Coordinates of C-alpha atoms in Angstrom, one line a residue:
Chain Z
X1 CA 109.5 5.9 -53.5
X2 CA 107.9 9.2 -55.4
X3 CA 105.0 7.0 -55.6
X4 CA 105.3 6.5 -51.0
X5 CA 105.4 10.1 -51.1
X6 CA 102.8 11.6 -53.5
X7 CA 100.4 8.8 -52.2
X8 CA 101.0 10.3 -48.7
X9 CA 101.1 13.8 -49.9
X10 CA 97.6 12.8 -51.6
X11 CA 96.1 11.5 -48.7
X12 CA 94.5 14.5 -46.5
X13 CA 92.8 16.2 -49.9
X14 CA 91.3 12.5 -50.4
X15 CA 90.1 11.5 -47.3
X16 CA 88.4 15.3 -47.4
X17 CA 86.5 14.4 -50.0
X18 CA 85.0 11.7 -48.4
X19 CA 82.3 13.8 -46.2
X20 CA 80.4 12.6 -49.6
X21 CA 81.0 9.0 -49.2
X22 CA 80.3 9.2 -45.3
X23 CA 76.7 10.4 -45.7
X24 CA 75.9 8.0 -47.8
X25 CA 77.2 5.7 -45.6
X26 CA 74.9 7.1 -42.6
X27 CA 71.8 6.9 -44.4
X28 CA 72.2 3.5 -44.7
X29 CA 72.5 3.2 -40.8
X30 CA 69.7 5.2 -40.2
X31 CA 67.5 2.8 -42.4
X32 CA 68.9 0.2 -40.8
X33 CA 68.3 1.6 -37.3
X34 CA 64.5 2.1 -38.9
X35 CA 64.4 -1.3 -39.8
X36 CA 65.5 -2.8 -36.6
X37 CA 62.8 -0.9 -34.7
X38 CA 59.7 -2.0 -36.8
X39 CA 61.1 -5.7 -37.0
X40 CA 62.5 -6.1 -32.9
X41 CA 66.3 -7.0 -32.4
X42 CA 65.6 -10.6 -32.3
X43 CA 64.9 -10.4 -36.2
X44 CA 67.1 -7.6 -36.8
X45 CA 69.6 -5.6 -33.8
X46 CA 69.6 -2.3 -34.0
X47 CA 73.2 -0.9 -35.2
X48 CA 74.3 0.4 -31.5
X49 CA 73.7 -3.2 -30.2
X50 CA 75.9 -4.5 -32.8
X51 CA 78.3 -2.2 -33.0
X52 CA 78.5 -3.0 -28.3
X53 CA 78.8 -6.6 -29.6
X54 CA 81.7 -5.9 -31.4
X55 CA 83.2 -3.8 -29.3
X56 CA 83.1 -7.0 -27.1
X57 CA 84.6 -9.0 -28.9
X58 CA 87.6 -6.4 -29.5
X59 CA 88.1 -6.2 -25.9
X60 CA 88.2 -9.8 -25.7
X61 CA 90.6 -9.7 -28.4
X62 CA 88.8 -12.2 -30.4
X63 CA 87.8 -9.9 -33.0
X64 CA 91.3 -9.0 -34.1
X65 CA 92.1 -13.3 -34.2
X66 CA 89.3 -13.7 -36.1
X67 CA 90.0 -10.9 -38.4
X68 CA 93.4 -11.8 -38.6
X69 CA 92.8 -15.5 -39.7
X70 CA 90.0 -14.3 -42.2
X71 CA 92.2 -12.3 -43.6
X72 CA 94.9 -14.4 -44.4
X73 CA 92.7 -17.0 -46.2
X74 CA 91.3 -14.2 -48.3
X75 CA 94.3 -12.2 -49.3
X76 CA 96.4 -15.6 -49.7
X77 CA 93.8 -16.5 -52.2
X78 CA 93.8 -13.6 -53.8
X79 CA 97.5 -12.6 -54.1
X80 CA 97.7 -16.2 -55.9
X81 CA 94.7 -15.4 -57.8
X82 CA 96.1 -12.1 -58.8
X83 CA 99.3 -12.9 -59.9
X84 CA 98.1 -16.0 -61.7
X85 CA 95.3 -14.6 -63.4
X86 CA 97.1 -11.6 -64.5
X87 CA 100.1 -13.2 -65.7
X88 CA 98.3 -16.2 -67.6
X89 CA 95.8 -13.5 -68.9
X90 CA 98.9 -11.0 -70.1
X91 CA 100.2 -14.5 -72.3
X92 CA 96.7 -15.1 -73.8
X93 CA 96.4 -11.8 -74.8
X94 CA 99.6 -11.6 -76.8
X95 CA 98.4 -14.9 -78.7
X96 CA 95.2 -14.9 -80.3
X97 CA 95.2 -18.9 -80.3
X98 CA 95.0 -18.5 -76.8
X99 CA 93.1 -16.2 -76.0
X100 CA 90.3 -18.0 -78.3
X101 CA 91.1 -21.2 -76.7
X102 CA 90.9 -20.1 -73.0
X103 CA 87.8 -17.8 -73.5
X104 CA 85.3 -20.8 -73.3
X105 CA 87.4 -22.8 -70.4
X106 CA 87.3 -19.3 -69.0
X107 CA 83.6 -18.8 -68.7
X108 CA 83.3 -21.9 -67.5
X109 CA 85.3 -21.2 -64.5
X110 CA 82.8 -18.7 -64.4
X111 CA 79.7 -20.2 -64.8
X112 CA 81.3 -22.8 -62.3
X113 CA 79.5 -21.9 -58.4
X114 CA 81.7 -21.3 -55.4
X115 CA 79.7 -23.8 -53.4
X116 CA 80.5 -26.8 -55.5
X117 CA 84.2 -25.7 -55.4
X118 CA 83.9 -25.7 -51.8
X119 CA 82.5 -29.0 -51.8
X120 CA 85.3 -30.6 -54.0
X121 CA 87.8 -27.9 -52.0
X122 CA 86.5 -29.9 -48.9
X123 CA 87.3 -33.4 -50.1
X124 CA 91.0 -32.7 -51.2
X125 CA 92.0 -30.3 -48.4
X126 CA 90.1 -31.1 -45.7
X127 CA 89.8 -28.6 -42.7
X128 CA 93.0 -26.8 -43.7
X129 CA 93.7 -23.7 -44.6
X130 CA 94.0 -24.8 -48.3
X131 CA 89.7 -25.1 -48.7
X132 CA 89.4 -21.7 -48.0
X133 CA 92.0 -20.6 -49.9
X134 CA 92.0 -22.7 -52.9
X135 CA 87.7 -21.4 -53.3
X136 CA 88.5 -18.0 -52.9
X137 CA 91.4 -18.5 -55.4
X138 CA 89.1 -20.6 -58.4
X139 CA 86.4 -17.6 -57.8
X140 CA 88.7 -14.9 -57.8
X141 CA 90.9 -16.2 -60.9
X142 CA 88.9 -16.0 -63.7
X143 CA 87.6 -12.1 -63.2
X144 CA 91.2 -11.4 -63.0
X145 CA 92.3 -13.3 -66.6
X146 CA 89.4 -11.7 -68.4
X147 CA 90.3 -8.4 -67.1
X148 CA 94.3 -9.1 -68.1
X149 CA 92.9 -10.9 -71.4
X150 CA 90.5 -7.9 -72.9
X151 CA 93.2 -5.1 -71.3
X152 CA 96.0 -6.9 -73.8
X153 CA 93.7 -7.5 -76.4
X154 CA 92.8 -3.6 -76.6
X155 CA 96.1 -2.7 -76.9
X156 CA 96.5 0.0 -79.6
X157 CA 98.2 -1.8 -82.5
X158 CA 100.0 1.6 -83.5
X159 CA 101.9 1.3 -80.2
X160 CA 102.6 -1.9 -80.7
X161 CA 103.9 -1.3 -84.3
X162 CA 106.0 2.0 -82.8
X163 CA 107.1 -0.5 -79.8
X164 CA 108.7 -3.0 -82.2
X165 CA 110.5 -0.4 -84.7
X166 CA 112.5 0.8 -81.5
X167 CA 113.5 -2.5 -81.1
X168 CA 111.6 -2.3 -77.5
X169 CA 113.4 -5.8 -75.4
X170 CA 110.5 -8.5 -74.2
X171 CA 110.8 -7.0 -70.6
X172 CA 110.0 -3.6 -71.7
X173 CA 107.4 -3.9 -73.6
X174 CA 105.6 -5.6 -70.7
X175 CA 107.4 -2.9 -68.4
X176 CA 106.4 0.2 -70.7
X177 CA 103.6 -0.8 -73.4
X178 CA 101.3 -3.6 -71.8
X179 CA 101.5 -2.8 -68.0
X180 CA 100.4 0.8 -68.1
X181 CA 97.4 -0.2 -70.6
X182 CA 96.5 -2.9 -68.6
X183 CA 95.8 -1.7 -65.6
X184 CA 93.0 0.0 -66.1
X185 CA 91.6 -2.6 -67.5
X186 CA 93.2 -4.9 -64.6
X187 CA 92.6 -2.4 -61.7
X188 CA 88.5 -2.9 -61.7
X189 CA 89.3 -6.6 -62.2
X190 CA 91.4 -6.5 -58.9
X191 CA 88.4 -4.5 -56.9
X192 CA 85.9 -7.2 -57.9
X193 CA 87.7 -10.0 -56.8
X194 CA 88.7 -8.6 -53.5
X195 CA 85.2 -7.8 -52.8
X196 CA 84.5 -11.3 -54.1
X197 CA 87.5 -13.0 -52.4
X198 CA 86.4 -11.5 -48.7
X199 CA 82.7 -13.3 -49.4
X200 CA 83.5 -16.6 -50.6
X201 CA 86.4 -16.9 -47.8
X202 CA 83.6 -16.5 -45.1
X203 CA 81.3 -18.9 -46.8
X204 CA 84.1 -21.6 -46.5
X205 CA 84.5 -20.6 -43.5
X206 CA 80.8 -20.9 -41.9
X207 CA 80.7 -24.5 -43.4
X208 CA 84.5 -26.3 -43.3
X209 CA 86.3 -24.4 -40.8
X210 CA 86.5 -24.0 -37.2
X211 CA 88.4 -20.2 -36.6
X212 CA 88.3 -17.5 -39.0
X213 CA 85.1 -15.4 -38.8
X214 CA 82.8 -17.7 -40.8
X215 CA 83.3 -19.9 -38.4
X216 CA 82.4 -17.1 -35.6
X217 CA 79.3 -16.5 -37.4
X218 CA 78.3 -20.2 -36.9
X219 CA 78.3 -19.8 -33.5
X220 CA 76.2 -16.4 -33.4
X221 CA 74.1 -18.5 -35.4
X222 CA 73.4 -21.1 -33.5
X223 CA 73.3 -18.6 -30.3
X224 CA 70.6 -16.9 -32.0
X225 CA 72.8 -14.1 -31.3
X226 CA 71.1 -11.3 -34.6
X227 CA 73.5 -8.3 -32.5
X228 CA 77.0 -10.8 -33.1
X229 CA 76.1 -11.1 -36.4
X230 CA 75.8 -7.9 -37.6
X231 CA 79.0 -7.2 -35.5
X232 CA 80.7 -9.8 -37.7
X233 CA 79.4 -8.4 -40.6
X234 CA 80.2 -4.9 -40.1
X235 CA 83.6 -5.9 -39.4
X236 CA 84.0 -7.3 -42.7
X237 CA 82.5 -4.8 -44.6
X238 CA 83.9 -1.7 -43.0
X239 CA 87.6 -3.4 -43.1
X240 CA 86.6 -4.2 -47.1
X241 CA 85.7 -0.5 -47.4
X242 CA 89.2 0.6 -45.7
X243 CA 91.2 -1.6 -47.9
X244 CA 89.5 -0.3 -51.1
X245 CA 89.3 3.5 -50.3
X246 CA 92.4 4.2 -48.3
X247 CA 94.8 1.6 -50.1
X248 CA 93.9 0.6 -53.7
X249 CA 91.6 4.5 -54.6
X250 CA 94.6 6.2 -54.2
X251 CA 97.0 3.9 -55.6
X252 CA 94.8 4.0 -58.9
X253 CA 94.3 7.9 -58.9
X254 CA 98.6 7.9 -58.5
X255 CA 98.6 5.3 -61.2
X256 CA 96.6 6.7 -64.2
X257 CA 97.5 10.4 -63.2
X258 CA 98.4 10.6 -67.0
X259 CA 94.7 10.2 -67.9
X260 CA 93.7 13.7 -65.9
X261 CA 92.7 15.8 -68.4
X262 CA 95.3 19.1 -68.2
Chain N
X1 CA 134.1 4.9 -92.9
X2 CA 131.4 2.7 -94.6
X3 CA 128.9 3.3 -96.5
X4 CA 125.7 1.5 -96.1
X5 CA 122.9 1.2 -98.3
X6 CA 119.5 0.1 -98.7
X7 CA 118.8 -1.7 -101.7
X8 CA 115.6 -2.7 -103.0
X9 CA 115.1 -5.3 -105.4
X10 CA 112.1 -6.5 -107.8
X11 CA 109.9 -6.1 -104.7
X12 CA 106.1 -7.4 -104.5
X13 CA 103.8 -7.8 -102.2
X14 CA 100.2 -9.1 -101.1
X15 CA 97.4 -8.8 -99.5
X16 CA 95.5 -12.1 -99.4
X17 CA 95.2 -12.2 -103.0
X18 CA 95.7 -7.8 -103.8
X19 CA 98.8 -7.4 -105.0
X20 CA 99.9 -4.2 -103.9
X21 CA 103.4 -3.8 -104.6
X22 CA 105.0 -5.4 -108.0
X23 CA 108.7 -5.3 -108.9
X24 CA 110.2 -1.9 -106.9
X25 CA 113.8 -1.6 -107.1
X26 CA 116.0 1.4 -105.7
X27 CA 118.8 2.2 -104.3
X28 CA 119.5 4.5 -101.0
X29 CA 123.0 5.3 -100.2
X30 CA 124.4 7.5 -97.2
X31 CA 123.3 11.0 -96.7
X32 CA 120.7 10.9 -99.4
X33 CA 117.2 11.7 -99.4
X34 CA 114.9 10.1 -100.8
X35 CA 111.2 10.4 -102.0
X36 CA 108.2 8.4 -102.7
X37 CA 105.6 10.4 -104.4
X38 CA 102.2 8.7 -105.0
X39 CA 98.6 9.1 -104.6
X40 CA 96.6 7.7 -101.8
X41 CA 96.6 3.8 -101.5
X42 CA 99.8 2.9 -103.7
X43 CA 101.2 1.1 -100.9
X44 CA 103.4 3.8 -100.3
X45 CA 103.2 2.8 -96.4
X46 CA 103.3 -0.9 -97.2
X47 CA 106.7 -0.4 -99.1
X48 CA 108.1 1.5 -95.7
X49 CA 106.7 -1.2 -93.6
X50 CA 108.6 -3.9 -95.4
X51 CA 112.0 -1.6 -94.9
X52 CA 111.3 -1.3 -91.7
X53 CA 110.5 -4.8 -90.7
X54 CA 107.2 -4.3 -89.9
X55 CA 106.1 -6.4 -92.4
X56 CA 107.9 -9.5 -93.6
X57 CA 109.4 -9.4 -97.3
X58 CA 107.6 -12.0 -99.5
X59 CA 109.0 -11.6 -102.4
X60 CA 112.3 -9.4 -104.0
X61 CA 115.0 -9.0 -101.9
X62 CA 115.7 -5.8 -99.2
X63 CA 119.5 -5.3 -98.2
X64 CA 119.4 -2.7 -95.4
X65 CA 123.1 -2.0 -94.9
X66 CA 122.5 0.4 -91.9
X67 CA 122.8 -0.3 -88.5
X68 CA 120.4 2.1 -86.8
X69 CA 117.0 2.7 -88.6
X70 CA 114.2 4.2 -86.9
X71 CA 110.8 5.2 -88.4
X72 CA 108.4 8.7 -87.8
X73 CA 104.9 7.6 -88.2
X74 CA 102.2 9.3 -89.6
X75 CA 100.8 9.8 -86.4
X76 CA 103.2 10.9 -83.1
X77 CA 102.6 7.5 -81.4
X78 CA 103.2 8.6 -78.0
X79 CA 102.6 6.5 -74.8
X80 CA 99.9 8.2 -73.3
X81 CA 101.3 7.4 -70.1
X82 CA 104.4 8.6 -69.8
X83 CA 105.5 12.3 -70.1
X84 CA 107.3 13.8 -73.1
X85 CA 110.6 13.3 -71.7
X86 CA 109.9 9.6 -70.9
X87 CA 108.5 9.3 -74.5
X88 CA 111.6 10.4 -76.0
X89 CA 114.0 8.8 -73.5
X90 CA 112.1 5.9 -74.5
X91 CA 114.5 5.0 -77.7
X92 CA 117.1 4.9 -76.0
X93 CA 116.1 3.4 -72.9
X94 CA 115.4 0.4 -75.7
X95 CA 119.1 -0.1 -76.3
X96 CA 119.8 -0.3 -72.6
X97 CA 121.3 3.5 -72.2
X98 CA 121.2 4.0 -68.4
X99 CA 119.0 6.4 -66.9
X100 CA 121.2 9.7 -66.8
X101 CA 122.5 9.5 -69.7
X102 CA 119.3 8.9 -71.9
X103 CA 117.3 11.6 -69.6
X104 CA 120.1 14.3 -70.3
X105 CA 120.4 13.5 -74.2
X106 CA 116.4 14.0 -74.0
X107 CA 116.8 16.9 -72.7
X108 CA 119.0 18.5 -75.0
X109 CA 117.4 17.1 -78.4
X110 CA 114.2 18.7 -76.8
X111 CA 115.4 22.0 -76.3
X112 CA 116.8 21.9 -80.2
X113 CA 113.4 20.8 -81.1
X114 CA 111.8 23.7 -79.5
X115 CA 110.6 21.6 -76.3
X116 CA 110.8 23.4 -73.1
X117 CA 111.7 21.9 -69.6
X118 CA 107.8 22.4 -68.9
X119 CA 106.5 20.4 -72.1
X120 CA 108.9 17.8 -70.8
X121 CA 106.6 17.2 -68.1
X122 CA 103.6 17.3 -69.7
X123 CA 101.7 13.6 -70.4
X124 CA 100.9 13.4 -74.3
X125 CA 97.5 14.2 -74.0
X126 CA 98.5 17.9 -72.8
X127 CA 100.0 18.6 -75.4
X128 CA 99.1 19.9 -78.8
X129 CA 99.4 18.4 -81.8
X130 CA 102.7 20.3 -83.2
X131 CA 104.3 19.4 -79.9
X132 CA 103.4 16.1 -80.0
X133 CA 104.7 15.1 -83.4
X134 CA 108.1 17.4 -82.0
X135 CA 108.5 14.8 -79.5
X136 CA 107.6 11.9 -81.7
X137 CA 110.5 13.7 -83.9
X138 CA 112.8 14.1 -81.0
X139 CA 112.5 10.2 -79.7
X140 CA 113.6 9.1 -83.4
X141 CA 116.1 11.6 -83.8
X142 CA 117.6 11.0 -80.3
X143 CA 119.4 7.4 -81.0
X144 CA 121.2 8.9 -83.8
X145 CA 120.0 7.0 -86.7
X146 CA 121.7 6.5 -90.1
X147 CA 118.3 6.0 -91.6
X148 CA 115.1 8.0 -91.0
X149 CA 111.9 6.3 -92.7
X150 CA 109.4 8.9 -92.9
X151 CA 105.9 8.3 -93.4
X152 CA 104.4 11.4 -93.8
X153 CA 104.8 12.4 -90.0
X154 CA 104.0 15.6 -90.2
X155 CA 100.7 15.5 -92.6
X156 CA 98.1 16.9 -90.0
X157 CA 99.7 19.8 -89.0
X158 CA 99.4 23.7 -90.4
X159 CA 102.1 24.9 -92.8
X160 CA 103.7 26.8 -91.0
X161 CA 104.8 24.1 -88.4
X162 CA 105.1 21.7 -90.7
X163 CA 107.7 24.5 -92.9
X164 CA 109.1 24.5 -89.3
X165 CA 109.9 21.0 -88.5
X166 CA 110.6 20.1 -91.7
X167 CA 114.1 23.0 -91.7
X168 CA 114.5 21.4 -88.2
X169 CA 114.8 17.8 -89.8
X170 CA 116.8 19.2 -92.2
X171 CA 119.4 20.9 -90.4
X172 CA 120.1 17.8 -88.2
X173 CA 119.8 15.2 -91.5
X174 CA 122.9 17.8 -92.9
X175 CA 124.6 17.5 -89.7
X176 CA 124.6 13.7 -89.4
X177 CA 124.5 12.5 -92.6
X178 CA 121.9 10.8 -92.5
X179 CA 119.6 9.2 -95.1
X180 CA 116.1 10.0 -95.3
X181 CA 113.3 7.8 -97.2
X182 CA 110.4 9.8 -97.0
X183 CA 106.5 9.4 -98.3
X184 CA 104.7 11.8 -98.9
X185 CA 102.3 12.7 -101.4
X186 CA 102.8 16.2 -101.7
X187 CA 104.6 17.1 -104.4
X188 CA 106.0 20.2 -103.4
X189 CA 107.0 18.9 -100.0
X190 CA 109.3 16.3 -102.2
X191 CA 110.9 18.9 -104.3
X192 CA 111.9 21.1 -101.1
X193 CA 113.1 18.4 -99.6
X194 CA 114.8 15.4 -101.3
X195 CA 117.6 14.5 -103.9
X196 CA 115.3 12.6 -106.1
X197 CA 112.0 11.3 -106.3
X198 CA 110.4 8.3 -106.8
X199 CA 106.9 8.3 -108.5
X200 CA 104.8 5.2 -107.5
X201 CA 101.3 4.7 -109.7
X202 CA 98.9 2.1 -107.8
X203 CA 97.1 -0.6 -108.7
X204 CA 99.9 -2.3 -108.0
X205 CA 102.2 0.0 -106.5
X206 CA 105.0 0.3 -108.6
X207 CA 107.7 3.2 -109.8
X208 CA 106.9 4.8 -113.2
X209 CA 109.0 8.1 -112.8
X210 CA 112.0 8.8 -111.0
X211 CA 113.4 12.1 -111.1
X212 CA 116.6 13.8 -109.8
X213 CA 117.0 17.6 -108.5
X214 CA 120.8 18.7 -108.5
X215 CA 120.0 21.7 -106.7
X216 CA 121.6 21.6 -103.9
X217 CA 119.2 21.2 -100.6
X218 CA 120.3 24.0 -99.3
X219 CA 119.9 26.8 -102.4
X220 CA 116.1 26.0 -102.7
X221 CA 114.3 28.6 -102.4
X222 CA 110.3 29.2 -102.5
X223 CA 110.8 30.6 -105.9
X224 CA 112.6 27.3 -107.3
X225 CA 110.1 24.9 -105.5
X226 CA 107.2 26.4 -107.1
X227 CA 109.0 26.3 -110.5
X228 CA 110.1 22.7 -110.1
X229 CA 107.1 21.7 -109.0
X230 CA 105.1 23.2 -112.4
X231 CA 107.6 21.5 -114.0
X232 CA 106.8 18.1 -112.7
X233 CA 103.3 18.1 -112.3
X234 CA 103.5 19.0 -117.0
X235 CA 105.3 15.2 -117.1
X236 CA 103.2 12.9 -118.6
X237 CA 103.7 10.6 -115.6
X238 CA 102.7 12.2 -112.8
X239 CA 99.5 13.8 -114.4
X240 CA 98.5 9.7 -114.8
X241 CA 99.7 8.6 -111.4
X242 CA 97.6 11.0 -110.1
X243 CA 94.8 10.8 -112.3
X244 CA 94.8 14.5 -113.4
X245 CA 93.7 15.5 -116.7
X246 CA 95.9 16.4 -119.4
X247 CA 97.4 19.7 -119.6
X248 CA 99.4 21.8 -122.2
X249 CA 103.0 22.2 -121.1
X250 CA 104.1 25.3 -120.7
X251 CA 107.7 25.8 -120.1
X252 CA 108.6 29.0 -119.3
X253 CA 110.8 30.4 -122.0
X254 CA 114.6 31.0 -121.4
X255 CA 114.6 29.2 -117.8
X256 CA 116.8 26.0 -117.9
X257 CA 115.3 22.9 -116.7
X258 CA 115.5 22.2 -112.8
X259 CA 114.8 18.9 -112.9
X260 CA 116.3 15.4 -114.8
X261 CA 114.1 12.1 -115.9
X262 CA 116.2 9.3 -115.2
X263 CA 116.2 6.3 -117.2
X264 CA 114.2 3.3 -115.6
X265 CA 117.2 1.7 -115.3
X266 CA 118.7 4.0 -113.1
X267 CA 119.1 2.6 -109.1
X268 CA 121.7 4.6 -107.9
X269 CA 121.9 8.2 -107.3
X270 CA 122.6 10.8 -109.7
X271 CA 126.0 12.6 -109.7
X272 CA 124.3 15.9 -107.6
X273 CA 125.9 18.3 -109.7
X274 CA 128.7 18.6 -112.2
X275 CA 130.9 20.5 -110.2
X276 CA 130.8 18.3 -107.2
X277 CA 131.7 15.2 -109.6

């Protein structure tokens, strides 16, 4: 609740310092806008024509569907991936056995390409929900255990040392010692795979599904239609940017307040 | 009322194939305090890991008769995370105290240790390092142990806090009863502070000296510590441990001696003084 409140509290000061952020962000339309004009909007729509397109296809309230469904896939993934990954990656930590056993199964995962999940992700689930969902998830998964894995393994053994001569219970020390440690380590981890989570959903989408905005790029696609695209795009993008700056920035700057330096 | 003890016996240990500790044996009964004088690397610390469980006994035995131990570590030890209060809340929060009740009790150690409501709310890192090792004090103090292991906590600070914290400890280890181990390798820091020392020589950490100061805690003056310490840096002993040169003694003429050489044989506390006998 004192979190709720700071966070909202927090809120105006941040989004003031954002002018920065904004600019940046405007420079990159006017290149675009550049780029549009020297190539024609059949190869590349200028940012106005995509941004009409999508406020089309807001009116026709397909935009928010699409969204919605996209959404869903991706977070669904990555809520399992997140609380998977960080849990198994907290219990490798602890052990070292582990952790030096699932370090080379890890980086396989890795190495391993979303496509070819997404194949075999096609031939168990089908046109379901669950291809989508179970890519994003075998992407997303292994970021977040190495992230939970090095953020335990770092650990200050002084602490831990102090930790167990109080007599600290099992729940605690995950509570109190590990957590707090962790998530700075785990926090970056979290960013990457969201930003990772929200590509590889739309991949699966463009090629096994037939709503979700992947699927709505298809047809732009095969329309020809360079203005929908972009729309689609920007959608994506610019909802990614919301959920990272206006949810998870401030969360994090709440968070590891005890890092400031006085 | 009981009276617990911690009882040492023929203790060794090793590192891979360094022995570091061979046959210690002593005794620490209730309200006594007790301490380990050697140079650096005797396995002064290993010896007050293996009392404290840090460290699994492999060889000897340790009976540690009291219920609530806690240990001050050379360095505070602070989460960096949480403020002071939460830091020193934190012991008791360990043994399932509820949130009131452990806050308050923080509270009012703090303000005994010199901790305002402010420093409460400070995260480790904004503090300095006297206040730091105050609240590492203060969240070992605040369960009310029977036994304080001490390992040198307050090394890295100036003399004058350290002369400050130390009284502090003091005051609350008469109150309570308490006993103290402490290590330290500061001679004079032992004879201000504790009821008889142990020497430990390394290579392998083991006792050579102990020595007993009937004093009483409280009637040590500046005066008496320096004279006491003279005294026991002329033993033979402690000029080896060491690795000091010899010296000639020089016992100052028509000044009884302040301190007693116990036998080796000797576990268990010294009567303090004849007329408390």
């Amino acid at each position: 609740m004192r979190l709720l409140r700071t966070l909202l509290g927090d809120w105006p000061a941040y989004l003031w310092s954002g002018w920065g952020a904004l600019a940046s962000l405007l420079l990159l339309f006017a290149g675009w806008q550049l780029a549009a004009e020297h190539y024609g909007s059949l190869v590349l729509a200028q940012p106005l024509e995509a941004f009409a397109s999508l406020g089309r296809f807001w009116a026709e309230g397909s935009a928010v569907q699409e969204l919605a469904i996209t959404g869903r896939r991706a977070l669904s993934g990555l809520a399992l991936a997140l609380l998977i990954g960080s849990a198994l990656g907290l219990a490798a930590g602890v052990s070292m056995t582990a952790s030096m056993m699932s370090r080379p199964l890890v980086t396989v995962l890795l190495g391993m390409p979303p496509i070819a999940w997404l194949v075999l992700a096609m031939l168990w689930f089908g046109a379901s929900d669950g291809t989508p969902v179970f890519t994003v998830f075998v992407a997303a998964f292994p970021v977040v255990f190495i992230g939970a894995l090095q953020g335990t393994r770092t650990l200050d053994g002084q602490l831990r040392e102090m930790a167990r001569t109080l007599h600290l219970p099992p729940h605690l020390m995950v509570l109190d010692v590990y957590l707090p440690h962790l998530f700075s380590y785990l926090f970056p981890a979290w960013v990457a795979a969201l930003g990772m989570s929200w590509k590889i959903v739309i991949m699966a989408e463009l090629l096994a599904s037939q709503d979700g905005v992947g699927a709505a790029l298809a047809i732009t696609r095969s329309h020809l239609d360079s203005a929908g695209t972009l729309a689609w795009v920007s959608a994506v993008v610019g909802l990614l940017l919301a959920i990272e700056y206006l949810l998870l920035e401030p969360l994090k700057r709440e968070v590891e307040r005890w890092r400031e330096p006085s | 009322m009981s009276h617990p003890r911690l009882e040492v016996r023929q203790l060794a240990h090793s590192f891979v194939r360094t022995q570091v500790l061979a046959d210690i044996s002593f005794t620490l009964s209730a309200g006594e305090v007790c301490a380990l004088v050697g140079p650096s690397g005797c396995g002064k610390t290993t010896l007050l890991h293996l009392c404290n469980g840090l460290l699994d006994v492999q060889d000897g035995g340790i009976a540690n008769g009291f219920a609530n131990p806690v240990t001050l570590f050379q360095q505070p030890r602070l989460l960096p995370w949480k403020t002071a209060q939460g830091n020193i809340a934190l012991s008791l929060k360990a043994r399932g105290v509820p949130r009131a009740r452990r806050e308050a009790a923080a509270i009012r150690l703090a303000a005994r240790l010199g901790l305002s409501r402010d420093d409460l709310d400070k995260f480790p890192r904004q503090l300095s390092g006297g206040m730091q090792s105050r609240v590492a004090l203060a969240r070992a103090l605040l369960p009310e142990p029977d036994l304080l292991l001490l390992d040198e906590p307050f090394a890295a600070l100036d003399i004058g806090l350290k002369t400050e914290l130390y009284a502090l400890l003091q005051q609350l280890q008469a109150e309570r009863g308490m006993a103290v181990l402490m290590i330290t390798h500061d001679l004079m820091e032992a004879v201000r502070l504790s009821d008889r020392i142990l020497l430990m020589a390394a290579e392998p950490g083991r006792i050579v000296g102990r020595f007993a100061l009937a004093q009483p805690r409280a009637q040590r003056d500046d005066a008496w510590v320096y004279r006491t310490t003279a005294e026991l840096l002329q033993e033979r002993v402690v000029r080896d441990s060491f690795g000091l040169p010899d010296a000639v003694a020089v016992q100052p003429a028509g000044q009884p001696a302040t301190l007693s050489v116990l036998p080796d044989s000797s576990l268990d506390a010294p009567p303090r003084s004849p007329s408390r006998c």
